[in-house]
Coordinates of C-alpha atoms and ligand atoms in Angstrom, one line a residue:
M1 CA -1.8 -6.8 8.5
Q2 CA -3.4 -4.1 11.0
V3 CA -7.4 -4.0 10.1
K4 CA -8.3 0.2 9.7
D5 CA -11.4 1.2 11.1
P6 CA -12.1 4.5 13.0
V7 CA -14.4 3.5 15.1
L8 CA -12.5 0.3 16.5
F9 CA -9.2 1.6 16.8
H10 CA -9.6 4.5 19.2
Q11 CA -12.0 1.8 21.5
W12 CA -10.4 -0.9 24.2
H13 CA -10.6 -4.4 23.4
P14 CA -9.8 -7.2 25.7
V15 CA -7.3 -9.0 25.4
L16 CA -6.3 -11.1 28.2
L17 CA -7.6 -12.1 32.3
S18 CA -5.4 -10.9 34.4
K19 CA -4.8 -13.7 36.4
E20 CA -3.0 -15.1 33.2
L21 CA -1.0 -12.0 32.7
V22 CA 2.1 -12.8 34.9
D23 CA 5.9 -13.3 34.9
L24 CA 5.9 -14.1 31.4
P25 CA 5.2 -11.4 28.3
K26 CA 1.9 -12.5 26.1
A27 CA 1.2 -12.5 22.0
A28 CA -1.7 -11.2 21.9
E29 CA -3.9 -9.6 18.5
V30 CA -6.0 -6.8 17.4
L31 CA -7.4 -6.0 14.4
G32 CA -4.2 -7.6 12.7
E33 CA -1.7 -5.8 14.8
K34 CA 0.3 -8.0 17.0
I35 CA 0.9 -7.1 20.2
V36 CA 2.8 -8.1 23.3
I37 CA 1.4 -7.6 26.6
F38 CA 3.7 -7.4 30.1
R39 CA 2.9 -7.2 33.5
T40 CA 5.9 -4.7 35.6
S41 CA 5.0 -3.3 39.3
Q42 CA 4.5 -0.3 37.2
G43 CA 1.0 -2.0 35.9
V44 CA 0.6 -3.5 32.7
H45 CA 1.8 -2.4 29.0
A46 CA 1.3 -3.5 25.3
F47 CA 4.0 -3.0 22.6
K48 CA 3.8 -4.1 19.0
D49 CA 5.1 -7.1 19.1
L50 CA 7.7 -6.8 17.1
C51 CA 11.8 -5.4 18.1
I52 CA 12.8 -2.6 15.6
H53 CA 17.0 -4.4 15.6
R54 CA 16.0 -7.6 14.0
G55 CA 11.9 -8.0 14.2
V56 CA 11.9 -10.9 16.2
P57 CA 8.3 -11.0 18.6
L58 CA 9.0 -9.5 22.0
S59 CA 6.6 -12.0 23.2
L60 CA 9.4 -14.7 22.9
G61 CA 11.4 -12.6 25.6
K62 CA 11.6 -12.0 29.6
V63 CA 10.4 -9.4 31.8
M64 CA 13.5 -8.5 33.7
N65 CA 14.1 -5.3 36.4
D66 CA 10.2 -3.7 35.0
T67 CA 11.5 -3.9 31.4
I68 CA 11.6 -6.0 28.8
V69 CA 14.0 -7.6 27.1
C70 CA 14.4 -9.1 23.2
P71 CA 15.4 -13.3 23.1
Y72 CA 17.5 -12.5 19.9
H73 CA 20.6 -9.9 20.9
G74 CA 19.0 -8.7 25.2
W75 CA 17.7 -5.3 23.5
T76 CA 15.7 -4.1 27.0
Y77 CA 12.8 -1.9 26.3
S78 CA 11.9 0.4 29.2
T79 CA 7.4 0.3 30.3
C80 CA 7.6 3.4 27.9
G81 CA 8.9 2.0 24.8
T82 CA 12.7 3.3 25.4
C83 CA 15.3 1.2 24.9
T84 CA 17.7 1.5 27.6
K85 CA 20.1 -1.4 27.0
I86 CA 22.4 -2.9 23.8
P87 CA 24.6 -5.3 25.1
A88 CA 26.4 -5.6 22.2
M89 CA 27.4 -1.6 22.5
P90 CA 30.7 -1.3 24.1
K91 CA 30.6 1.4 27.1
G92 CA 30.1 4.7 27.4
K93 CA 28.4 5.0 23.6
A94 CA 24.6 6.2 23.5
I95 CA 21.9 4.7 22.7
P96 CA 20.2 5.1 19.0
R97 CA 17.5 7.6 19.8
K98 CA 15.0 5.5 16.8
A99 CA 15.7 2.3 19.5
K100 CA 12.1 2.6 20.6
A101 CA 9.0 0.5 20.8
I102 CA 5.5 1.6 19.4
T103 CA 3.6 1.5 22.5
Y104 CA -0.2 1.0 23.0
H105 CA -2.5 2.1 25.5
C106 CA -2.8 -0.7 28.0
V107 CA -5.1 -0.8 31.3
E108 CA -6.6 -3.3 33.9
E109 CA -10.1 -3.4 35.1
A110 CA -12.4 -5.9 35.4
G111 CA -10.8 -8.8 35.7
L112 CA -9.2 -7.9 32.3
V113 CA -6.7 -6.4 30.5
W114 CA -7.4 -3.8 27.4
V115 CA -5.6 -2.5 24.7
S116 CA -6.2 0.4 22.8
L117 CA -4.4 1.1 19.3
G118 CA -5.8 5.1 19.1
Q119 CA -6.5 7.7 21.4
P120 CA -9.4 6.1 23.6
E121 CA -11.5 8.4 25.5
H122 CA -12.6 7.4 28.5
P123 CA -11.7 3.9 30.2
P124 CA -13.1 0.6 29.4
A125 CA -16.4 0.3 31.7
I126 CA -17.9 -2.5 32.2
G127 CA -21.4 -4.0 34.1
E128 CA -20.7 -0.8 37.0
E129 CA -24.8 -1.0 37.9
N130 CA -25.0 -3.1 40.6
V131 CA -21.9 -2.2 42.4
G132 CA -23.1 -2.7 46.1
N133 CA -25.0 -5.5 45.9
E134 CA -24.1 -9.0 47.0
L135 CA -23.1 -11.2 43.9
V136 CA -20.4 -13.2 42.4
R137 CA -18.7 -12.0 39.9
V138 CA -16.3 -14.3 37.2
E139 CA -14.1 -13.6 34.0
M140 CA -14.4 -16.4 31.8
G141 CA -12.7 -16.8 28.1
P142 CA -10.8 -16.3 26.1
Y143 CA -13.2 -18.5 23.4
E144 CA -11.3 -18.4 20.1
I145 CA -14.3 -18.1 17.4
N146 CA -13.7 -17.8 14.0
A147 CA -16.1 -15.1 12.8
A148 CA -16.0 -12.3 12.1
G149 CA -16.8 -10.1 15.7
P150 CA -20.8 -8.7 15.2
R151 CA -21.7 -11.9 14.1
V152 CA -20.5 -13.3 16.9
V153 CA -22.2 -10.3 18.8
E154 CA -25.6 -10.5 16.6
N155 CA -26.0 -14.3 17.5
F156 CA -25.5 -13.2 21.4
L157 CA -28.6 -10.9 20.9
D158 CA -30.6 -13.6 19.0
V159 CA -33.9 -14.4 21.2
S160 CA -35.3 -17.5 18.7
H161 CA -32.4 -19.5 18.6
L162 CA -31.8 -20.2 22.8
M163 CA -35.0 -22.8 22.2
F164 CA -32.9 -24.5 19.2
V165 CA -29.1 -24.6 19.6
H166 CA -29.2 -24.3 23.1
E167 CA -31.8 -26.8 23.3
G168 CA -32.9 -28.5 26.9
L169 CA -31.2 -25.6 28.1
L170 CA -31.7 -22.3 27.8
G171 CA -35.1 -23.3 26.1
D172 CA -37.4 -25.6 24.7
S173 CA -38.2 -25.7 21.2
Q174 CA -42.0 -27.0 22.3
F175 CA -42.3 -23.3 23.3
P176 CA -40.6 -21.5 20.5
E177 CA -42.9 -18.3 20.4
I178 CA -40.9 -14.9 21.6
G179 CA -44.1 -11.8 22.5
D180 CA -43.9 -9.3 21.3
Y181 CA -40.9 -6.4 22.5
E182 CA -39.8 -3.3 21.7
V183 CA -36.2 -1.9 21.7
H184 CA -35.3 1.5 23.3
E185 CA -32.6 3.9 23.2
Q186 CA -30.7 5.0 26.7
D187 CA -28.2 7.4 27.6
G188 CA -26.1 5.4 24.2
V189 CA -27.4 2.3 25.1
L190 CA -29.6 -0.5 23.5
V191 CA -32.5 -2.0 25.6
S192 CA -34.9 -4.1 24.9
D193 CA -37.9 -4.6 27.0
E194 CA -37.8 -7.9 29.0
I195 CA -38.9 -10.8 27.1
D196 CA -40.0 -13.7 28.7
I197 CA -38.6 -16.9 28.3
Y198 CA -38.9 -20.6 29.7
Q199 CA -35.2 -22.4 30.0
P200 CA -35.8 -26.2 31.2
D201 CA -31.8 -25.4 32.7
P202 CA -30.7 -21.8 32.9
D203 CA -27.3 -22.2 34.3
G204 CA -26.1 -25.7 34.4
R205 CA -27.6 -26.9 38.2
G206 CA -30.7 -28.3 36.5
H207 CA -33.5 -26.1 37.4
G208 CA -36.1 -25.3 35.3
V209 CA -37.6 -21.5 35.5
H210 CA -39.3 -18.4 33.9
A211 CA -36.9 -16.2 33.2
K212 CA -37.3 -12.6 32.0
Y213 CA -34.7 -11.1 30.0
T214 CA -33.6 -7.5 29.0
Y215 CA -30.8 -7.0 26.2
K216 CA -28.3 -4.4 26.2
V217 CA -25.9 -3.5 23.6
F218 CA -23.3 -0.9 24.8
H219 CA -20.5 -1.2 21.9
P220 CA -20.8 -1.9 18.7
L221 CA -18.8 -5.5 20.7
C222 CA -20.0 -5.2 23.7
A223 CA -23.2 -6.2 24.7
G224 CA -25.1 -7.8 27.7
F225 CA -28.7 -9.0 29.3
T226 CA -29.9 -9.2 32.4
K227 CA -31.8 -12.1 33.5
R228 CA -34.5 -11.7 35.7
I229 CA -36.1 -15.1 37.7
D230 CA -39.8 -15.1 38.4
H231 CA -41.3 -14.3 41.3
S232 CA -38.2 -14.1 42.9
E233 CA -35.5 -11.5 43.4
E234 CA -32.8 -13.4 41.6
F235 CA -30.8 -12.1 38.4
F236 CA -27.9 -13.3 36.5
D237 CA -26.1 -10.8 34.1
L238 CA -23.9 -11.8 31.7
Y239 CA -21.7 -9.3 29.4
L240 CA -20.0 -10.5 26.3
I241 CA -17.1 -8.6 25.0
V242 CA -15.4 -9.7 21.4
S243 CA -12.1 -8.8 21.4
P244 CA -11.3 -8.6 17.3
V245 CA -8.7 -10.3 15.9
N246 CA -9.3 -9.7 12.5
E247 CA -11.8 -9.7 10.7
E248 CA -11.7 -13.7 10.3
K249 CA -11.2 -14.5 14.2
S250 CA -12.6 -13.4 17.3
K251 CA -11.7 -13.4 20.6
A252 CA -14.9 -13.4 22.9
F253 CA -14.6 -12.9 26.8
M254 CA -17.5 -12.7 29.1
I255 CA -18.3 -11.9 32.8
M256 CA -21.1 -13.0 34.9
E257 CA -22.7 -11.9 37.5
R258 CA -24.9 -13.1 39.9
N259 CA -26.6 -12.5 42.7
Y260 CA -27.9 -16.2 44.1
A261 CA -25.8 -19.4 44.3
L262 CA -23.1 -17.5 46.0
E263 CA -21.4 -20.2 47.6
E264 CA -21.8 -22.9 44.1
D265 CA -18.6 -24.4 42.6
E266 CA -18.2 -22.1 40.0
K267 CA -16.9 -24.8 37.4
V268 CA -20.7 -25.6 37.8
F269 CA -21.4 -22.0 36.0
V270 CA -18.3 -21.9 33.6
D271 CA -18.4 -25.3 32.6
F272 CA -21.7 -24.6 31.1
Q273 CA -20.9 -21.5 29.7
D274 CA -18.5 -23.0 27.4
L275 CA -20.6 -25.7 26.9
L276 CA -23.1 -22.8 25.6
I277 CA -20.2 -21.3 23.5
E278 CA -19.1 -24.7 21.3
Q279 CA -23.0 -25.6 20.9
D280 CA -22.7 -21.4 19.5
K281 CA -19.3 -22.0 17.6
I282 CA -20.7 -24.5 15.0
I283 CA -23.9 -21.7 14.0
V284 CA -21.8 -18.4 13.2
E285 CA -18.5 -19.6 12.1
N286 CA -20.6 -21.2 9.4
Q287 CA -23.1 -17.9 8.6
K288 CA -23.1 -16.4 5.4
P289 CA -22.2 -14.0 4.6
E290 CA -18.6 -14.0 6.7
L291 CA -19.3 -10.1 7.3
L292 CA -22.9 -8.8 9.1
P293 CA -25.0 -7.6 6.4
L294 CA -26.1 -3.9 7.7
D295 CA -28.5 -3.1 4.4
L296 CA -31.5 -4.3 6.1
Q297 CA -32.9 -5.7 2.8
A298 CA -30.4 -8.6 2.8
E299 CA -32.0 -10.5 4.8
L300 CA -35.4 -11.6 6.1
H301 CA -36.1 -9.9 9.9
L302 CA -39.3 -10.9 11.5
K303 CA -40.5 -9.1 14.9
S304 CA -38.6 -11.5 17.8
D305 CA -35.6 -10.0 15.6
R306 CA -35.7 -7.1 17.1
V307 CA -32.8 -6.9 18.8
S308 CA -30.8 -7.8 15.9
I309 CA -32.4 -5.2 13.7
A310 CA -31.2 -2.3 16.7
Y311 CA -28.1 -3.4 16.8
R312 CA -27.4 -3.8 12.3
K313 CA -28.9 -0.3 12.8
M314 CA -26.8 0.9 15.1
L315 CA -23.3 -0.6 13.5
K316 CA -24.8 1.7 10.2
E317 CA -25.2 4.6 12.2
V318 CA -21.4 4.4 13.9
G319 CA -19.7 3.6 10.8
L320 CA -18.6 0.9 12.3
S321 CA -17.1 -1.1 8.9
F322 CA -14.7 -3.8 10.2
G323 CA -16.6 -7.5 10.4
T324 CA -19.8 -5.8 8.1
A325 CA -21.0 -5.6 4.7
Ligands
FES1 FE1 15.9 -7.9 19.3 FE2 17.8 -8.3 17.6 S1 16.1 -8.7 17.3 S2 17.8 -7.9 20.3
CO2 CO1 -26.4 -19.3 21.9

C-alpha cells in the first residue's frame, strides 16, 4: 500500500543502478508502491507494476520493440502507458481508451535510475561539485536494510560510532573523543565543520590516516561527506541516497568519488563498503523505536551528536512524516 508523505512523494528516489537495467523489466518498490522499470531506445520508464486487464505484474513480462508486453495475455503498452495491442481482440476493433498503464516520472542520472511518484521540481542532482577534477566515481548498492530511511541516514551522519561499530577500520576505540564542531546551513544544505578522526584503515587498503570529515545533508534521504586526508590533496566523497521502499525497509545506494588510487582495483573499495554496511545493518535494524523520534526530548544528545540533531531538526522543519515519530 502506498505510504503518503507529501515531502517524499514529489522527490526522486533511486531504484536501480543504471547498469542493472538492460533488456528485462525490473520490479521495484517506492513508498509502498510496486513499480516496473524498463529500458527502451527512448530511455528509462516507470509504470505501476500492474496490468489493468487481470492485475498481473508487468515486471514479469518483457520489453519488445520499445513496448512492454504483459506475460498473461500479451497486452502491449507503449512508453507513455497507452495500450497499443490486445492480441485477443478481433482485427478492426478499437482498443478501449481506458486500457492504460499508470505512469511515473523516471530518469537516469549519475549512474542510477530514479523514480518520482509525484511532480518533481528539479532533476535529481548529486555531487556536481567535483566536475572537472580527475577522479574515480563508483556507484554502489542497492544495500537492502530492514529499517526506516531516516534511521539509515542518521547512522551515516553519526560521527562517534566510527570508533566502535567500525573499530580498527574507520576509528580506534582508544581515541573516541570528538572535538567540538558546529553545523551550518548553506543554500538549503546542512554542512558541518571539519571533524578530525584517526582512521586505522579508511578505505580497505590498510593505510592509517588522520582524516577530516565534513558532513552534508541535502535532502531528508540524501546525505554525504567529504573526507580530506591531513597534509595531502587527497579527498574521498561518499554520497548516500536512501530509497524508501516502505517504512520498514530501505534500499541504500552510494556514490563514491576519490582523487587518489585512480588505478586501484575497484573491488577493494566496494568490498570494503559492503563490510561497513554489514556492520551498520546490525545496529540500525535493531534500534528502538524503529521510526526516528523528532522530538529532541525523546533521546539524549551530546555535542558530538550535532549532525544528527541538525538532521532531526531539518526533518521536523520540512514536515517529514515518513519513517519518523
Ligand atoms: Fe495482462 Fe491479461 S493480465 S494481458
Ligand atoms: Co557506520
